Amino acid sequence: MAVFDLRINGEQMSVDVPPDMPLLWALRDHLNLTGTKFSCGIAFCGSCTVLVDGEPIRSCIATVESIGDREVTTIEGLSPNGDHPLQRAWLAEQTVQCGYCHPGQILQAAALLEENPHPSDEDIDDYMAGNLCRCGTYQRIRKAIRRVEEGRI
Amino acid sequence: MSTKDLSRRDFMKTTGVAGAGLVVGFHIPWIQGCGGPPPVPMEGGAQPNAYIRIDPAGFIHIVYDDHEMGQGSSTGFLMMACDELEADWSKIVMEEVPTDPSNWHQSISTGGSTTIRLGWVPVRTAAAQAREVLREAAARRWEVAVDECVAKEHKITHEPSGRSADYGELADEAALLSVPENPELKSHEDFWLIGRSTDRLDLPDKVTGKTQFGMDLRLPGMVYASVSRPPAFQGGIRSFDDTAARQVPGVLDVFEVEGGIAVVASDTWAAFKGRQALVVDWDPGPNADQSSDTLKARGVALENEPGDVVGDEVGNFARAFAGAPRKVEAAYDTHFLDHVPMEPMNATAWVQGDRVEVWCPTQGATSGQRMAARVAGVDRENVIFHSMLSGGGFGRRLNSDDTEFAVKVAMNVDGPVQVVWTREDTFAHGFYRPYTHQTMKAGLDAEGWPVAWLHRVYGMGGGTSTGGANNPPYEFPNFRCDAHMEDWGIPIGPWRSVGNTHTCFAVESFMDECAHAAGINPVTYRRRLMEPKDPRLLTCLLRAAELAEYGKEMGDRQGQGVAAWACFGGYGAMVADVTVADDGAVSVDKIVAVVDHGTIVNPEAVRSQIEGGIVLSLTATLKAEVHIANGAAVESNFHDHPILSMGEMPLVEVHFVESTERPGGVGEPPVPPPVPAVCNAIFAATGVRIRELPVDEELLRVT
């Protein structure tokens, strides 16, 4: 066990965990940030996506030790009032069904638009390919991203 | 007073008590399956299992027992009440599923696409009853004629004098009156909310991470556990060594429970790591030689053996088939399907003496409560059962094995414990859509029309395998559906649309094969056979063909396929456009769906269900199923069981047939048609007939 000081959603938080613990479990079980979801545990589905210095990572395999002093953003911290343009667009398109994968989807989309404010359909498909949704909301995710990209929100 | 803690008996007591407001109880019946028998009230007759309560502050609380797992029906259910009651949508409050299912007048279970279609008349009747007593209460207060009192916008207005009173103000007075037994229901043209796309109430918290799914529950003092279970379905534990597991930091305890070895730890990660460190000698059980190949061989061996007749035979298949000038035969294989909800199975339990508390994301609270009581050896009413939101269900969460293992572990733990299944656990211990081998035979007359039709299903679990096969949407002069059911000891269960996923694949693929054998356009062919049997489905079929421009010119290795199916009270026809690459990769470019679900309560939510049903179906068609080897499931996670991803999502167009019929089911009907529509399109593009799922790209490769 070791104490790690993490910067999460603009706050300083510390956890006393083994260095090889994936960030996912430090967030969920030690810091009560349960918006980040466990689904596959092998970085194949994207449900656990968080941003580290703005880059999307799969927190189910990224260890606490690997984070260092970089800034972690989880769904709880994407916007203070939960009204990030993507969150509003997600509601406008009634995108969500069960909702389990969507914290990861939204964070992945936020990183996409940060990196590439005007993605083509192909860019969107490529960037979002690792975020799986069993309810099948892809068409609405695409529309919601497009809405933000075009400033219609 | 919060409605969520009210039991049925409490409700009875509060009715007519000043200050409690107006309570109207009603009964929602339950039917099982597709086109099943008419609604039958359960034990206790038509006693209430749902309530509308109007509190003195004017909020309208709706208690009913269906589970929201993303299908959106909870919002639709409330919309029906709001419209009929002429209430303010912002004052409608959904209450939690009751926490003591033993004190509830019906089994609490969500499945069969039933929330809206079974609630349609009862909830509107109860809302109309509430509306009528509010009008009467106002009329009495003002000493005017009831006919002059109008319910609108959450208040009763006496039009001649202009007086008005809010529903909350009148609730206590209305509670003293008796409700009319058969109030007049609004007609379609007067609906202002039903039929208008309305934002789902569960969505805002789902985009901010606030929604608490089952696995997100955090209780003071809670610990976590992982259970290692025998890989083979009929397997067991010979012995195990937990020395290394106990040395993993955070591991608190290791012990055997019936059917597994539990590792309890201070967090989920430590529980997983401890569990990986277990050294176990598994007993492979009696079915160690079992595989998908042995299952298929059994199905093939029985192709020509008459099975047990399912449903009604028409005419004499054997004689008509023998005398037919042309015969078409084909067999179709589908493998097991896991539901793969994104939230792996989990439950949290706390056993304190003879009192048990369970928190579980489940479609079946009554079954969960029963399971907890049985495992803990306590009375059902000693189990408090919290139904948590589910990260996907699709039928998987109708089983209570999540609760079963949570309680088994909790009985050995001092305090609450959350038992988390890994994705691998969830794949290995599913209740799968069964494997089927379906033999189809048709005798065609001289012009190519089928005069004899046989559908023979080899599978397991009765209707879970055969559902839909005995009632195709076509009329045949000689028809027989029969089945060979065998128990392979592999757990099976309802998977969204149940038997229809695979029986529709066989029927609609084979129909295409017969049309091609007859040299007749597949839509024309279906039309003649469907017309006398299912006019609603025919309307969908013809419109889908028209909107998709079925038969249009397409490029090299491109094709269109059509399929139509009706189940769970919903009707749908779909046309798929596909492109097959030279390496055999199939791209589904577009699906046009024309659906008839009767009255549509919340159009955008219905559209979303149809889009999602198509995606689920395309994964089963193109990506993955679950195979068996050594008596165990082969696929274990998304690396060997991929599911459809964003770039593979076709453009989906959903068109509604306008209807004032009562609502039909929505969740399940869109799942069956895409399978044969895509396979028929692949045939159109390549000339290769797909008879086993998922599609084998090797068959489609240009050599």
CSV table of N, CA and C in Angstrom, one decimal, chain B residues 69-145:
chain,number,residue,atom,x,y,z
B,69,MET,N,-34.9,-0.3,-17.1
B,69,MET,CA,-33.6,-0.7,-17.4
B,69,MET,C,-33.1,-0.1,-18.7
B,70,GLY,N,-33.7,1.1,-19.1
B,70,GLY,CA,-33.3,1.8,-20.2
B,70,GLY,C,-34.3,1.8,-21.3
B,71,GLN,N,-35.4,1.0,-21.2
B,71,GLN,CA,-36.4,0.9,-22.2
B,71,GLN,C,-37.3,2.1,-22.3
B,72,GLY,N,-37.3,2.9,-21.2
B,72,GLY,CA,-38.0,4.2,-21.2
B,72,GLY,C,-39.5,4.1,-20.9
B,73,SER,N,-39.9,2.9,-20.6
B,73,SER,CA,-41.4,2.7,-20.4
B,73,SER,C,-41.9,3.4,-19.1
B,74,SER,N,-41.0,3.7,-18.2
B,74,SER,CA,-41.5,4.4,-17.0
B,74,SER,C,-42.1,5.7,-17.3
B,75,THR,N,-41.4,6.5,-18.2
B,75,THR,CA,-41.9,7.8,-18.6
B,75,THR,C,-43.2,7.6,-19.3
B,76,GLY,N,-43.3,6.6,-20.2
B,76,GLY,CA,-44.5,6.4,-21.0
B,76,GLY,C,-45.7,6.1,-20.1
B,77,PHE,N,-45.4,5.3,-19.1
B,77,PHE,CA,-46.5,4.9,-18.1
B,77,PHE,C,-47.0,6.1,-17.4
B,78,LEU,N,-46.1,7.0,-17.0
B,78,LEU,CA,-46.6,8.2,-16.3
B,78,LEU,C,-47.3,9.2,-17.3
B,79,MET,N,-46.9,9.2,-18.5
B,79,MET,CA,-47.5,10.1,-19.5
B,79,MET,C,-49.0,9.7,-19.7
B,80,MET,N,-49.3,8.3,-19.7
B,80,MET,CA,-50.6,7.9,-19.8
B,80,MET,C,-51.5,8.4,-18.7
B,81,ALA,N,-51.0,8.3,-17.5
B,81,ALA,CA,-51.7,8.8,-16.3
B,81,ALA,C,-52.0,10.3,-16.4
B,82,CYS,N,-50.9,11.0,-16.8
B,82,CYS,CA,-50.9,12.5,-16.8
B,82,CYS,C,-52.0,13.0,-17.8
B,83,ASP,N,-52.0,12.4,-18.9
B,83,ASP,CA,-52.9,12.9,-20.0
B,83,ASP,C,-54.3,12.7,-19.6
B,84,GLU,N,-54.6,11.5,-19.1
B,84,GLU,CA,-56.0,11.2,-18.7
B,84,GLU,C,-56.5,12.0,-17.5
B,85,LEU,N,-55.5,12.3,-16.7
B,85,LEU,CA,-55.9,13.0,-15.4
B,85,LEU,C,-55.9,14.6,-15.7
B,86,GLU,N,-55.5,15.0,-16.9
B,86,GLU,CA,-55.4,16.4,-17.2
B,86,GLU,C,-54.5,17.1,-16.2
B,87,ALA,N,-53.4,16.4,-15.9
B,87,ALA,CA,-52.5,17.0,-14.9
B,87,ALA,C,-51.3,17.7,-15.5
B,88,ASP,N,-50.5,18.4,-14.6
B,88,ASP,CA,-49.3,19.1,-15.0
B,88,ASP,C,-48.2,18.1,-15.0
B,89,TRP,N,-47.5,17.9,-16.1
B,89,TRP,CA,-46.5,16.9,-16.2
B,89,TRP,C,-45.4,17.1,-15.2
B,90,SER,N,-45.1,18.4,-14.9
B,90,SER,CA,-44.0,18.7,-13.9
B,90,SER,C,-44.4,18.2,-12.5
B,91,LYS,N,-45.6,17.9,-12.3
B,91,LYS,CA,-46.0,17.5,-10.9
B,91,LYS,C,-46.2,16.0,-10.8
B,92,ILE,N,-45.8,15.3,-11.8
B,92,ILE,CA,-46.0,13.8,-11.7
B,92,ILE,C,-44.7,13.2,-11.1
B,93,VAL,N,-44.8,12.4,-10.1
B,93,VAL,CA,-43.6,11.9,-9.5
B,93,VAL,C,-43.7,10.3,-9.5
B,94,MET,N,-42.6,9.8,-10.0
B,94,MET,CA,-42.5,8.3,-10.1
B,94,MET,C,-42.0,7.8,-8.8
B,95,GLU,N,-42.6,6.8,-8.2
B,95,GLU,CA,-42.1,6.3,-6.9
B,95,GLU,C,-41.4,5.0,-7.2
B,96,GLU,N,-40.6,4.6,-6.1
B,96,GLU,CA,-39.8,3.4,-6.3
B,96,GLU,C,-40.6,2.1,-6.3
B,97,VAL,N,-40.0,1.1,-6.8
B,97,VAL,CA,-40.6,-0.2,-6.8
B,97,VAL,C,-40.8,-0.7,-5.3
B,98,PRO,N,-41.9,-1.2,-4.9
B,98,PRO,CA,-42.1,-1.6,-3.5
B,98,PRO,C,-40.9,-2.5,-3.0
B,99,THR,N,-40.6,-2.3,-1.8
B,99,THR,CA,-39.4,-3.1,-1.2
B,99,THR,C,-39.8,-4.4,-0.5
B,100,ASP,N,-41.1,-4.6,-0.4
B,100,ASP,CA,-41.6,-5.9,0.1
B,100,ASP,C,-42.5,-6.6,-0.9
B,101,PRO,N,-41.9,-7.3,-1.9
B,101,PRO,CA,-42.7,-7.9,-2.9
B,101,PRO,C,-43.7,-9.0,-2.3
B,102,SER,N,-43.4,-9.5,-1.1
B,102,SER,CA,-44.4,-10.5,-0.6
B,102,SER,C,-45.7,-9.8,-0.2
B,103,ASN,N,-45.7,-8.5,0.0
B,103,ASN,CA,-46.9,-7.8,0.3
B,103,ASN,C,-47.4,-7.0,-0.9
B,104,TRP,N,-47.3,-7.7,-2.0
B,104,TRP,CA,-47.7,-7.0,-3.3
B,104,TRP,C,-48.6,-7.9,-4.0
B,105,HIS,N,-49.6,-7.4,-4.7
B,105,HIS,CA,-50.7,-8.3,-5.2
B,105,HIS,C,-50.3,-8.9,-6.5
B,106,GLN,N,-49.1,-9.2,-6.8
B,106,GLN,CA,-48.8,-9.8,-8.0
B,106,GLN,C,-47.3,-10.0,-8.0
B,107,SER,N,-46.8,-10.9,-8.7
B,107,SER,CA,-45.4,-11.1,-8.9
B,107,SER,C,-44.8,-9.9,-9.5
B,108,ILE,N,-43.7,-9.3,-9.0
B,108,ILE,CA,-43.1,-8.1,-9.5
B,108,ILE,C,-42.0,-8.6,-10.5
B,109,SER,N,-42.3,-8.4,-11.8
B,109,SER,CA,-41.4,-8.9,-12.8
B,109,SER,C,-41.6,-8.1,-14.1
B,110,THR,N,-40.5,-7.7,-14.7
B,110,THR,CA,-40.6,-6.8,-15.9
B,110,THR,C,-40.1,-7.5,-17.1
B,111,GLY,N,-40.9,-7.9,-18.0
B,111,GLY,CA,-40.5,-8.6,-19.2
B,111,GLY,C,-41.6,-8.6,-20.2
B,112,GLY,N,-41.4,-9.2,-21.4
B,112,GLY,CA,-42.4,-9.4,-22.3
B,112,GLY,C,-43.0,-8.1,-23.0
B,113,SER,N,-42.2,-7.0,-22.9
B,113,SER,CA,-42.7,-5.8,-23.5
B,113,SER,C,-44.1,-5.4,-23.1
B,114,THR,N,-44.3,-5.4,-21.8
B,114,THR,CA,-45.7,-5.3,-21.3
B,114,THR,C,-46.1,-4.0,-20.6
B,115,THR,N,-45.1,-3.2,-20.2
B,115,THR,CA,-45.4,-2.1,-19.3
B,115,THR,C,-46.5,-1.2,-19.9
B,116,ILE,N,-46.3,-0.8,-21.1
B,116,ILE,CA,-47.3,0.2,-21.7
B,116,ILE,C,-48.6,-0.6,-22.2
B,117,ARG,N,-48.4,-1.7,-22.8
B,117,ARG,CA,-49.6,-2.4,-23.4
B,117,ARG,C,-50.5,-2.9,-22.4
B,118,LEU,N,-50.0,-3.4,-21.2
B,118,LEU,CA,-50.9,-3.9,-20.2
B,118,LEU,C,-51.3,-2.7,-19.3
B,119,GLY,N,-50.6,-1.7,-19.2
B,119,GLY,CA,-51.0,-0.5,-18.4
B,119,GLY,C,-52.0,0.4,-19.0
B,120,TRP,N,-52.1,0.3,-20.3
B,120,TRP,CA,-52.9,1.2,-21.2
B,120,TRP,C,-54.3,1.5,-20.6
B,121,VAL,N,-55.1,0.5,-20.4
B,121,VAL,CA,-56.4,0.7,-19.9
B,121,VAL,C,-56.4,0.9,-18.4
B,122,PRO,N,-55.8,0.1,-17.6
B,122,PRO,CA,-55.9,0.2,-16.1
B,122,PRO,C,-55.4,1.6,-15.6
B,123,VAL,N,-54.2,2.1,-16.1
B,123,VAL,CA,-53.7,3.3,-15.6
B,123,VAL,C,-54.6,4.5,-16.0
B,124,ARG,N,-55.1,4.4,-17.2
B,124,ARG,CA,-56.0,5.5,-17.7
B,124,ARG,C,-57.3,5.5,-17.0
B,125,THR,N,-57.8,4.3,-16.7
B,125,THR,CA,-59.0,4.2,-15.9
B,125,THR,C,-58.9,4.8,-14.5
B,126,ALA,N,-57.8,4.4,-13.9
B,126,ALA,CA,-57.6,5.0,-12.5
B,126,ALA,C,-57.4,6.5,-12.6
B,127,ALA,N,-56.7,7.0,-13.6
B,127,ALA,CA,-56.5,8.4,-13.7
B,127,ALA,C,-57.9,9.1,-14.0
B,128,ALA,N,-58.7,8.5,-14.8
B,128,ALA,CA,-60.0,9.0,-15.1
B,128,ALA,C,-60.9,9.0,-13.8
B,129,GLN,N,-60.7,7.9,-13.0
B,129,GLN,CA,-61.5,7.9,-11.7
B,129,GLN,C,-61.1,9.0,-10.8
B,130,ALA,N,-59.8,9.3,-10.7
B,130,ALA,CA,-59.3,10.4,-9.9
B,130,ALA,C,-59.8,11.7,-10.4
B,131,ARG,N,-59.8,11.8,-11.7
B,131,ARG,CA,-60.3,13.1,-12.3
B,131,ARG,C,-61.8,13.3,-12.0
B,132,GLU,N,-62.5,12.2,-12.1
B,132,GLU,CA,-64.0,12.4,-11.9
B,132,GLU,C,-64.3,12.7,-10.4
B,133,VAL,N,-63.6,12.1,-9.5
B,133,VAL,CA,-63.9,12.4,-8.1
B,133,VAL,C,-63.4,13.8,-7.7
B,134,LEU,N,-62.4,14.3,-8.4
B,134,LEU,CA,-61.9,15.7,-8.2
B,134,LEU,C,-63.0,16.6,-8.7
B,135,ARG,N,-63.6,16.3,-9.8
B,135,ARG,CA,-64.7,17.2,-10.3
B,135,ARG,C,-65.9,17.2,-9.4
B,136,GLU,N,-66.2,16.0,-8.9
B,136,GLU,CA,-67.3,15.9,-8.0
B,136,GLU,C,-67.1,16.7,-6.7
B,137,ALA,N,-65.8,16.5,-6.2
B,137,ALA,CA,-65.5,17.3,-4.9
B,137,ALA,C,-65.6,18.8,-5.1
B,138,ALA,N,-65.2,19.2,-6.3
B,138,ALA,CA,-65.3,20.7,-6.6
B,138,ALA,C,-66.8,21.1,-6.7
B,139,ALA,N,-67.6,20.3,-7.3
B,139,ALA,CA,-69.0,20.6,-7.5
B,139,ALA,C,-69.7,20.6,-6.1
B,140,ARG,N,-69.3,19.7,-5.2
B,140,ARG,CA,-69.9,19.8,-3.9
B,140,ARG,C,-69.5,21.0,-3.1
B,141,ARG,N,-68.2,21.3,-3.2
B,141,ARG,CA,-67.7,22.5,-2.5
B,141,ARG,C,-68.4,23.7,-2.9
B,142,TRP,N,-68.6,23.9,-4.2
B,142,TRP,CA,-69.2,25.1,-4.8
B,142,TRP,C,-70.7,25.0,-4.9
B,143,GLU,N,-71.3,23.8,-4.6
B,143,GLU,CA,-72.7,23.5,-4.8
B,143,GLU,C,-73.2,23.9,-6.2
B,144,VAL,N,-72.5,23.3,-7.1
B,144,VAL,CA,-72.9,23.5,-8.5
B,144,VAL,C,-73.0,22.1,-9.2
B,145,ALA,N,-73.4,22.1,-10.4
B,145,ALA,CA,-73.6,20.8,-11.2
B,145,ALA,C,-72.2,20.3,-11.6
